[in-house]
Coordinates of C-alpha atoms in Angstrom, one line a residue:
M1 CA 136.9 47.1 117.1
R2 CA 139.0 44.6 115.2
K3 CA 141.0 46.3 112.5
T4 CA 142.6 43.3 110.6
F5 CA 140.9 42.2 107.4
K6 CA 141.4 38.5 107.9
G7 CA 138.7 37.2 110.3
L8 CA 136.9 40.5 110.2
L9 CA 133.5 38.7 109.9
L10 CA 132.4 35.2 110.7
A11 CA 131.3 33.0 107.9
T12 CA 128.8 34.6 105.5
S13 CA 127.4 31.2 104.7
L14 CA 128.2 27.6 105.1
S15 CA 127.3 26.0 101.7
S16 CA 127.1 22.2 101.4
F17 CA 130.0 20.8 99.4
V18 CA 129.1 17.4 98.0
A19 CA 130.5 15.4 95.2
C20 CA 127.3 13.3 94.7
S21 CA 124.7 13.6 97.3
P22 CA 122.4 10.6 98.1
G23 CA 118.9 10.8 96.7
S24 CA 116.1 8.4 95.7
G25 CA 116.6 5.6 93.2
N26 CA 119.7 3.9 91.9
L27 CA 122.8 6.0 91.9
V28 CA 126.1 5.3 90.2
E29 CA 129.6 6.0 91.4
N30 CA 130.5 9.2 89.5
S31 CA 132.2 11.2 92.2
P32 CA 135.5 12.9 91.3
P33 CA 138.6 11.3 92.9
V34 CA 139.5 12.7 96.3
D35 CA 143.0 13.2 95.0
P36 CA 142.8 14.7 91.5
G37 CA 146.5 13.8 90.9
S38 CA 149.3 16.0 89.6
P39 CA 148.4 19.0 87.4
V40 CA 149.0 18.6 83.7
Y41 CA 149.7 21.6 81.4
G42 CA 148.0 22.1 78.0
G43 CA 144.7 21.2 76.5
H44 CA 141.6 22.8 75.1
L45 CA 138.6 22.7 77.4
R46 CA 135.0 23.1 76.0
V47 CA 132.4 24.4 78.4
A48 CA 128.6 24.6 77.9
L49 CA 126.7 27.3 79.8
E50 CA 123.1 27.9 80.5
G51 CA 122.9 31.3 78.8
E52 CA 124.6 34.2 77.1
T53 CA 125.7 37.5 78.6
N54 CA 125.0 40.9 77.0
N55 CA 128.2 42.8 77.8
W56 CA 131.5 41.8 79.4
L57 CA 132.4 45.2 80.8
P58 CA 132.0 45.4 84.6
G59 CA 129.5 48.1 85.5
R60 CA 127.7 47.8 82.2
G61 CA 127.1 44.1 81.8
N62 CA 124.4 42.2 83.7
H63 CA 126.8 39.9 85.6
V64 CA 124.2 38.3 87.8
A65 CA 123.6 34.9 86.1
P66 CA 125.7 31.9 86.9
A67 CA 126.9 31.7 83.2
A68 CA 128.2 35.2 83.4
L69 CA 129.9 34.6 86.7
T70 CA 131.8 31.5 85.6
V71 CA 133.1 33.2 82.4
A72 CA 134.1 36.2 84.5
M73 CA 136.4 33.9 86.6
A74 CA 138.4 33.2 83.4
L75 CA 138.6 36.9 82.3
F76 CA 138.9 38.7 85.6
D77 CA 140.3 38.4 89.1
P78 CA 138.3 39.6 92.0
L79 CA 140.1 41.9 94.4
V80 CA 138.5 40.0 97.3
R81 CA 137.3 36.4 97.5
L82 CA 135.7 34.1 100.1
D83 CA 137.6 31.1 101.6
H84 CA 136.1 27.7 102.5
E85 CA 135.1 29.1 105.9
G86 CA 133.2 32.0 104.4
Q87 CA 135.8 34.6 105.4
F88 CA 136.7 37.5 103.1
R89 CA 140.4 37.4 102.0
P90 CA 142.4 39.6 99.7
Y91 CA 143.0 37.9 96.3
L92 CA 144.1 40.2 93.6
A93 CA 144.6 42.7 96.4
E94 CA 147.5 42.1 98.7
S95 CA 145.8 43.6 101.8
L96 CA 142.7 45.5 102.8
T97 CA 142.6 47.3 106.1
P98 CA 139.9 49.5 107.7
N99 CA 140.4 52.4 110.0
D100 CA 138.9 52.3 113.5
Q101 CA 135.6 53.8 112.2
F102 CA 135.3 51.4 109.2
D103 CA 134.7 54.4 106.9
Q104 CA 138.2 54.3 105.3
W105 CA 139.6 51.2 103.8
T106 CA 143.2 51.1 102.6
M107 CA 143.9 48.6 99.8
R108 CA 147.4 47.6 98.6
L109 CA 147.7 45.8 95.3
R110 CA 150.0 42.9 94.5
P111 CA 153.0 44.2 92.6
G112 CA 153.7 43.1 89.0
V113 CA 150.2 42.3 87.9
L114 CA 149.5 43.0 84.2
F115 CA 146.3 43.4 82.3
H116 CA 145.9 41.2 79.1
D117 CA 147.1 44.2 77.0
G118 CA 150.4 44.4 78.9
T119 CA 149.4 47.5 80.9
V120 CA 150.0 47.6 84.6
L121 CA 147.3 47.1 87.3
D122 CA 148.1 50.0 89.6
A123 CA 146.4 52.4 91.9
A124 CA 145.6 54.7 89.0
A125 CA 143.8 51.9 87.2
I126 CA 141.7 51.1 90.3
K127 CA 140.7 54.7 90.6
W128 CA 139.9 55.0 86.9
N129 CA 137.7 51.8 87.1
F130 CA 135.8 53.2 90.1
D131 CA 135.3 56.7 88.7
N132 CA 134.4 55.7 85.1
L133 CA 132.7 52.3 85.2
H134 CA 131.0 52.1 88.6
K135 CA 130.5 55.5 90.3
R136 CA 128.4 57.0 87.5
Q137 CA 124.7 57.2 86.9
G138 CA 123.5 54.4 84.7
S139 CA 126.0 51.9 85.9
V140 CA 124.4 48.6 87.0
T141 CA 126.8 48.7 90.0
F142 CA 126.1 52.2 91.1
G143 CA 123.5 51.3 93.7
S144 CA 125.7 48.6 95.3
I145 CA 128.5 51.1 96.0
R146 CA 126.5 54.1 97.0
D147 CA 128.2 54.1 100.4
I148 CA 131.6 54.7 98.7
D149 CA 132.3 58.4 98.2
R150 CA 135.6 58.2 96.3
V151 CA 138.9 56.4 95.8
E152 CA 142.1 58.3 96.3
I153 CA 145.6 57.2 95.3
V154 CA 148.3 57.0 98.0
D155 CA 151.1 55.6 95.9
D156 CA 151.5 53.4 92.9
L157 CA 150.0 50.3 94.5
T158 CA 147.9 51.8 97.3
V159 CA 144.5 53.4 97.3
I160 CA 142.0 54.4 100.0
Y161 CA 138.3 53.9 99.7
Y162 CA 136.6 56.8 101.4
L163 CA 133.1 55.9 102.5
T164 CA 130.2 58.2 103.2
R165 CA 129.5 56.2 106.3
P166 CA 131.1 53.2 108.1
V167 CA 130.5 49.8 106.5
V168 CA 131.9 46.8 108.4
P169 CA 131.3 44.3 105.5
F170 CA 132.8 46.6 102.9
P171 CA 135.2 43.9 101.5
D172 CA 132.1 42.1 100.1
M173 CA 131.6 45.0 97.6
L174 CA 135.0 44.1 96.0
S175 CA 134.1 40.4 95.5
R176 CA 131.9 40.9 92.5
A177 CA 131.9 43.2 89.4
V178 CA 133.1 46.3 91.3
G179 CA 136.2 44.3 92.3
W180 CA 137.0 43.0 88.8
P181 CA 139.6 45.6 87.4
V182 CA 139.8 46.0 83.6
S183 CA 142.4 47.9 81.6
P184 CA 141.6 51.6 81.3
T185 CA 143.7 51.8 78.2
A186 CA 141.6 49.0 76.5
V187 CA 138.3 50.5 77.5
Q188 CA 139.2 53.9 76.2
R189 CA 140.5 52.4 73.0
H190 CA 137.3 50.5 72.3
G191 CA 134.9 53.1 73.5
E192 CA 131.3 52.0 73.4
E193 CA 132.3 48.6 72.1
A194 CA 134.5 47.9 75.2
G195 CA 132.0 45.3 76.5
L196 CA 132.8 43.2 73.4
Y197 CA 136.5 43.1 74.1
P198 CA 137.1 42.4 77.8
V199 CA 140.6 43.0 79.0
G200 CA 141.1 42.0 82.6
T201 CA 143.9 40.4 84.7
G202 CA 142.4 36.9 84.7
P203 CA 144.0 33.6 83.8
F204 CA 142.7 33.7 80.2
E205 CA 142.4 36.4 77.6
L206 CA 140.0 37.0 74.8
V207 CA 140.5 35.5 71.3
S208 CA 137.1 36.1 69.8
W209 CA 133.4 36.3 70.8
R210 CA 130.5 35.4 68.5
R211 CA 127.4 36.3 70.5
D212 CA 125.0 33.4 71.2
D213 CA 127.6 31.0 69.7
R214 CA 131.0 30.9 71.4
L215 CA 133.6 32.8 73.4
E216 CA 137.2 31.7 72.7
L217 CA 139.9 32.3 75.2
K218 CA 143.6 31.5 75.4
R219 CA 146.1 31.2 78.2
N220 CA 147.4 34.4 79.8
D221 CA 151.1 33.8 79.6
N222 CA 151.7 36.8 81.9
Y223 CA 149.4 35.7 84.7
W224 CA 150.4 36.9 88.1
R225 CA 150.0 33.5 89.8
E226 CA 153.1 31.7 88.9
G227 CA 152.5 28.3 87.1
L228 CA 148.9 29.1 86.4
P229 CA 146.7 28.5 84.4
Y230 CA 147.2 24.9 83.3
L231 CA 144.9 24.9 80.2
D232 CA 146.0 26.4 76.9
T233 CA 142.6 27.4 75.6
L234 CA 139.0 27.6 76.8
T235 CA 135.8 27.7 74.7
F236 CA 132.5 28.7 76.3
R237 CA 129.3 28.0 74.5
P238 CA 125.8 29.1 75.5
L239 CA 123.4 26.1 75.3
P240 CA 120.2 27.3 77.1
D241 CA 118.3 24.0 76.5
E242 CA 119.1 21.8 79.5
D243 CA 118.6 18.5 77.6
A244 CA 120.8 19.7 74.7
R245 CA 123.5 20.8 77.2
L246 CA 123.5 17.4 78.9
A247 CA 123.5 15.6 75.5
S248 CA 126.6 17.6 74.5
L249 CA 128.4 16.2 77.5
I250 CA 127.3 12.6 76.9
S251 CA 128.3 12.8 73.2
G252 CA 131.7 14.2 74.1
D253 CA 131.1 17.5 72.2
M254 CA 131.6 19.3 75.5
D255 CA 134.0 18.6 78.3
V256 CA 132.2 20.5 81.1
I257 CA 128.6 21.6 81.6
Q258 CA 126.9 23.7 84.3
T259 CA 123.3 23.4 85.5
L260 CA 121.2 24.6 88.3
R261 CA 118.1 22.5 87.4
Q262 CA 117.2 19.8 89.8
H263 CA 115.9 17.3 87.3
I264 CA 119.1 17.5 85.4
V265 CA 121.1 17.0 88.6
D266 CA 118.9 13.9 89.3
R267 CA 119.7 12.5 85.9
M268 CA 123.4 13.1 86.2
R269 CA 123.5 11.3 89.5
R270 CA 122.5 8.2 87.7
M271 CA 125.1 8.5 84.9
A272 CA 128.3 6.6 84.7
G273 CA 131.3 8.0 82.8
I274 CA 131.3 11.5 84.2
H275 CA 132.5 13.3 87.3
L276 CA 129.7 15.2 89.1
Y277 CA 130.4 18.1 91.4
E278 CA 127.6 19.7 93.5
Q279 CA 127.4 22.6 95.9
M280 CA 124.2 23.7 97.6
G281 CA 124.2 27.4 98.4
N282 CA 121.7 30.1 99.4
S283 CA 120.5 30.7 95.8
S284 CA 116.9 29.4 95.4
G285 CA 114.3 29.3 92.8
S286 CA 111.7 32.0 93.3
A287 CA 109.0 34.1 91.8
I288 CA 109.6 37.8 92.3
F289 CA 107.0 40.6 92.1
N290 CA 107.4 44.1 90.9
A291 CA 106.1 46.2 93.9
Q292 CA 105.6 49.2 91.6
R293 CA 103.2 47.3 89.3
A294 CA 99.5 46.9 90.2
P295 CA 98.1 44.6 91.5
V296 CA 101.3 43.1 93.0
D297 CA 102.1 46.5 94.5
D298 CA 99.5 45.5 97.2
A299 CA 100.8 43.3 100.0
R300 CA 97.5 41.4 100.1
I301 CA 97.9 40.2 96.6
R302 CA 101.5 39.1 97.2
Q303 CA 100.5 37.4 100.4
A304 CA 97.6 35.6 98.6
L305 CA 100.0 34.4 95.9
A306 CA 102.3 33.0 98.5
W307 CA 99.7 31.3 100.6
A308 CA 98.2 29.7 97.5
L309 CA 101.5 27.8 96.8
D310 CA 102.7 24.4 97.9
P311 CA 106.5 24.8 97.7
E312 CA 107.1 21.0 98.0
A313 CA 104.9 20.5 94.9
L314 CA 106.9 23.2 93.1
V315 CA 110.2 21.5 94.0
E316 CA 108.7 18.2 92.8
V317 CA 107.8 19.5 89.4
L318 CA 111.4 20.8 89.1
G319 CA 112.6 17.3 89.7
G320 CA 114.1 18.3 93.1
R321 CA 112.8 15.7 95.4
G322 CA 115.7 14.4 97.5
I323 CA 117.9 17.1 96.0
S324 CA 116.5 20.6 97.0
P325 CA 115.1 21.3 100.4
V326 CA 112.2 23.8 100.4
Q327 CA 113.6 27.3 101.0
T328 CA 111.7 29.9 103.1
Q329 CA 114.2 32.8 103.3
Y330 CA 117.3 34.2 101.9
F331 CA 119.5 31.5 103.5
N332 CA 119.2 27.7 103.3
E333 CA 119.2 25.3 106.2
N334 CA 123.0 24.9 106.1
S335 CA 123.7 28.7 106.4
V336 CA 124.8 30.3 109.6
W337 CA 122.1 33.0 108.9
Y338 CA 119.2 30.5 108.7
S339 CA 116.3 31.1 111.1
P340 CA 113.9 28.2 112.1
R341 CA 111.5 31.0 113.4
V342 CA 111.3 32.4 109.9
A343 CA 110.7 29.0 108.4
D344 CA 107.8 28.5 110.7
V345 CA 105.9 31.6 109.7
W346 CA 106.7 31.6 105.9
P347 CA 103.3 31.7 104.1
Q348 CA 102.5 28.5 102.2
K349 CA 99.8 25.8 101.7
D350 CA 96.7 27.6 102.9
Q351 CA 94.5 28.3 99.9
E352 CA 91.5 29.4 102.0
R353 CA 93.6 32.2 103.5
A354 CA 94.8 33.1 100.0
R355 CA 91.1 33.3 98.9
Q356 CA 90.3 35.6 101.8
L357 CA 93.2 38.0 101.0
L358 CA 92.2 38.1 97.4
A359 CA 88.6 38.8 98.2
D360 CA 89.6 41.6 100.5
Y361 CA 91.5 43.2 97.6
V362 CA 88.8 42.5 95.0
N363 CA 86.1 44.2 97.2
D364 CA 88.2 47.2 98.0
P365 CA 86.9 50.3 96.2
Q366 CA 90.5 51.7 96.3
R367 CA 92.2 48.6 94.8
S368 CA 95.4 49.6 93.1
D369 CA 94.7 48.1 89.7
G370 CA 91.9 50.6 89.0
Q371 CA 89.4 47.9 88.3
P372 CA 85.8 48.1 89.7
V373 CA 84.8 46.2 92.9
G374 CA 84.3 42.5 92.1
A375 CA 86.4 42.5 88.9
P376 CA 88.9 39.5 88.7
V377 CA 92.6 40.1 89.3
S378 CA 95.0 39.4 86.5
I379 CA 98.6 38.3 87.0
D380 CA 101.2 38.2 84.3
L381 CA 104.0 35.7 84.9
M382 CA 107.2 35.8 82.8
C383 CA 109.4 32.7 82.7
L384 CA 112.0 31.0 80.5
P385 CA 111.1 28.5 77.8
E386 CA 113.2 25.7 79.3
Q387 CA 110.9 22.7 79.8
S388 CA 111.2 22.4 83.6
L389 CA 110.4 26.1 83.9
V390 CA 107.5 25.8 81.6
D391 CA 106.2 23.1 83.9
L392 CA 106.9 25.3 86.9
A393 CA 105.1 28.3 85.4
Q394 CA 102.1 26.1 84.6
M395 CA 102.0 24.9 88.2
Y396 CA 102.1 28.5 89.5
Q397 CA 99.2 29.2 87.2
A398 CA 97.3 26.2 88.5
F399 CA 97.8 27.1 92.2
W400 CA 96.9 30.8 91.6
A401 CA 93.9 30.0 89.4
A402 CA 92.6 27.7 92.1
V403 CA 92.1 30.6 94.5
G404 CA 90.7 32.9 91.9
F405 CA 93.5 34.7 90.0
D406 CA 93.4 35.1 86.3
V407 CA 97.0 34.1 85.3
R408 CA 98.6 34.8 81.9
L409 CA 102.0 33.1 81.1
R410 CA 104.7 34.7 78.9
Q411 CA 107.9 32.9 77.7
V412 CA 111.0 34.9 77.0
E413 CA 114.8 34.1 76.6
Q414 CA 117.1 34.8 79.5
A415 CA 118.7 37.9 78.1
T416 CA 115.2 39.4 77.5
Q417 CA 114.0 38.4 81.0
I418 CA 117.0 40.0 82.7
Q419 CA 116.6 43.2 80.8
S420 CA 112.8 43.4 81.4
V421 CA 113.4 42.9 85.2
I422 CA 116.2 45.6 85.3
S423 CA 113.9 48.1 83.5
G424 CA 110.9 47.2 85.6
D425 CA 108.9 46.0 82.7
Y426 CA 107.3 43.0 84.3
M427 CA 104.7 42.1 87.0
A428 CA 106.0 38.7 88.2
T429 CA 108.7 36.5 86.9
C430 CA 110.5 33.2 87.6
W431 CA 113.9 34.1 89.1
R432 CA 116.7 33.0 91.3
S433 CA 117.2 34.9 94.5
S434 CA 120.0 35.2 97.1
N435 CA 123.6 34.2 96.9
E436 CA 126.7 33.6 99.1
M437 CA 127.5 37.3 99.8
D438 CA 127.3 39.0 103.2
P439 CA 123.7 39.7 104.4
Y440 CA 124.2 43.4 104.3
T441 CA 125.3 43.3 100.6
I442 CA 122.5 40.9 99.6
L443 CA 119.8 42.9 101.3
N444 CA 121.2 46.3 100.5
N445 CA 121.2 45.3 96.9
D446 CA 117.8 43.7 96.8
F447 CA 115.9 46.2 98.9
G448 CA 117.7 49.5 98.8
P449 CA 115.7 52.5 97.5
P450 CA 114.7 51.6 93.9
D451 CA 115.6 55.1 92.6
M452 CA 119.2 54.6 93.9
Q453 CA 119.6 50.8 93.7
P454 CA 119.2 49.3 90.2
L455 CA 119.8 45.8 91.7
N456 CA 116.5 46.1 93.6
Y457 CA 114.6 44.1 91.0
T458 CA 111.4 43.8 93.0
N459 CA 111.3 47.6 93.6
F460 CA 110.3 46.8 97.2
T461 CA 111.7 48.7 100.1
H462 CA 110.6 49.4 103.6
P463 CA 111.6 51.8 106.4
F464 CA 112.2 48.9 108.8
I465 CA 114.6 47.3 106.3
E466 CA 116.5 50.6 105.9
E467 CA 116.7 50.8 109.7
K468 CA 118.0 47.3 110.1
L469 CA 120.5 47.6 107.3
E470 CA 122.1 50.4 109.3
V471 CA 122.8 47.8 112.0
L472 CA 124.2 45.3 109.5
R473 CA 126.4 48.1 108.1
L474 CA 127.9 49.0 111.5
E475 CA 127.8 46.0 113.7
P476 CA 130.8 43.6 113.6
D477 CA 129.4 41.1 116.2
F478 CA 128.0 38.0 114.5
D479 CA 125.3 37.2 117.0
A480 CA 123.9 40.8 116.9
R481 CA 124.0 40.7 113.1
K482 CA 122.2 37.3 112.9
A483 CA 119.4 38.7 115.1
V484 CA 118.9 41.6 112.7
V485 CA 118.9 39.3 109.7
E486 CA 116.2 37.3 111.3
E487 CA 114.1 40.4 111.9
I488 CA 114.4 41.4 108.2
M489 CA 113.5 37.9 107.1
L490 CA 110.4 38.0 109.3
L491 CA 109.3 41.3 107.7
L492 CA 109.9 39.7 104.2
A493 CA 107.7 36.8 105.3
E494 CA 105.0 39.3 106.0
Q495 CA 105.4 41.5 102.9
V496 CA 106.4 38.8 100.4
P497 CA 108.3 40.6 97.7
N498 CA 109.1 37.1 96.4
T499 CA 108.2 33.5 96.9
W500 CA 110.5 30.5 97.2
T501 CA 110.8 27.0 95.8
G502 CA 113.9 25.0 96.8
S503 CA 117.5 25.6 97.4
T504 CA 119.4 25.5 94.1
P505 CA 121.9 22.7 93.6
A506 CA 124.8 24.2 91.7
A507 CA 126.2 21.4 89.7
V508 CA 129.1 21.0 87.3
A509 CA 129.6 17.8 85.4
A510 CA 132.8 17.0 83.6
Q511 CA 134.5 14.3 81.5
P512 CA 136.7 12.2 83.8
R513 CA 139.9 13.7 82.3
V514 CA 138.9 17.1 83.6
R515 CA 140.3 17.7 87.1
N516 CA 140.1 20.1 90.0
I517 CA 136.8 21.8 89.2
R518 CA 136.0 22.8 92.8
D519 CA 139.1 22.9 95.0
W520 CA 140.8 26.2 94.1
T521 CA 143.1 27.9 96.5
F522 CA 144.4 31.3 97.4
P523 CA 148.1 32.0 96.7
D524 CA 149.0 31.1 100.3
G525 CA 147.3 27.7 99.9
T526 CA 144.1 28.5 101.7
L527 CA 141.1 26.6 100.3
G528 CA 138.5 28.7 98.5
D529 CA 134.8 28.6 98.6
G530 CA 134.4 26.0 95.9
M531 CA 132.0 26.6 93.0
P532 CA 129.0 28.6 94.3
V533 CA 126.2 28.9 91.7
A534 CA 128.4 26.6 89.4
Q535 CA 131.0 29.3 89.2
V536 CA 134.3 27.6 88.4
S537 CA 137.8 29.0 89.0
W538 CA 139.3 28.0 85.7
A539 CA 142.9 29.0 86.5
Q540 CA 143.4 25.8 88.6
V541 CA 141.5 23.3 86.4
W542 CA 143.4 20.9 84.2
M543 CA 142.9 18.0 81.8
L544 CA 144.8 14.8 81.6
D545 CA 146.5 14.3 78.3
D546 CA 146.5 11.0 76.5
A547 CA 149.6 9.7 78.3
A548 CA 148.4 10.7 81.8
W549 CA 145.0 9.3 81.1
A550 CA 146.4 6.0 79.8
E551 CA 148.7 5.7 82.9
E552 CA 145.8 6.4 85.3
Q553 CA 143.6 3.8 83.6
A554 CA 146.3 1.3 83.6
G555 CA 146.8 1.9 87.4
N556 CA 143.1 1.2 87.9

């Protein structure tokens, strides 16, 4: 087996990097320049996000939404990140090396890294983070690291992760919240309010946070990457309404906005005076079902709900024609893990089959909802109040009603939706599913035993998935792993814990003075993975000042 970290696994996913993809209608030239020019220091950047986050402490906050992830890249540094080829590389860590059995991983930290409060990032801090924030009951990250038994200190900058069993794609666990170290001193000082005062190692540090209004950050003058960041200050503002967010960019009130809504991307493609960055990843719109809530605990109902849908029509109502290809599995058509075989069998556009499955359930004396034979089946669908999602929910309702379901719609804000899903207090909800992580990490999180894995939002699991996850956990060979991923996807096409709409176009639009939104690099110059789910690496973003902007305009 290969022991080196670099090149341990083949690409986890090949996302599509585009500046402005062709679509229908009249497009304008709003692509960012191929050469962004020379970096400029200084400036205050204002960023509008799609939502707020409940808590900034890793292990306690719900850091699953794109808004949370992009703010996290200002406050924290991941120990491990993905490069442009989808390979895991040490980032805040200096090295990460497995033993021959892949059940012990030795990590060495970069020397001289400080938290925002001036305390040192060392081996003791890594162990404290693991023991107190992640490896504890109630942590939102507990399930994702259940394969890690403990962390032991070797010396001031070195720790060993001892696993309960071998995990070949272990580095992926350190690329999200588990791998965002925070200051133990700060957490202990703030106690239960530590999530209001995040103290990481990232390029920017907290000035103030007024929930649902704004998060103010300033430059970390002691940042470990020499010469970074370029900006002086950052302001993040949650603007959940998509039209209001776009209007804030047009008016100049905001310098940067993020969106994952197809109809907004389509509008921005036709706008002059902005720079538009797009990146198509594995994330897709979906409806997820709570497999512990009747009647969607029965596979026949979930299958009927899937067969009743026309995903192309759902993409159309989202404004995604020419933007988002229909998705049928956890990986889009550009991913190395994509399976045409799964695409061929995914249930869709057969309403007669949906009616038959529903009738079979309705006439079953043992139906799980406890209703008498012949009684109608009720479905509750929770969705956000954003207009495109209101339209989407109404189309779900129309498709499902057409085959005989009684569908009730409920609108909630994003923070309420996420909390309801985490607590299992829902039947069906609009959601985004999948990401750019390794298939083992994604599927282990999404379908691990619900009593052990809080990230299993559907509460669906299956012995076959557990069996195949063991192969993904142990197997370093790409072709063997891809075959197993396909087998799991085929089972999901049969059991339908969720449906799909279209691949989500992660888009960031910026005023032309803002540069280098996507092309961040590792310290050795290796190009990173861009801006998956509109997650920007703010350390390497800059703004042209008046003089530089005037000079560029004169040159044009």
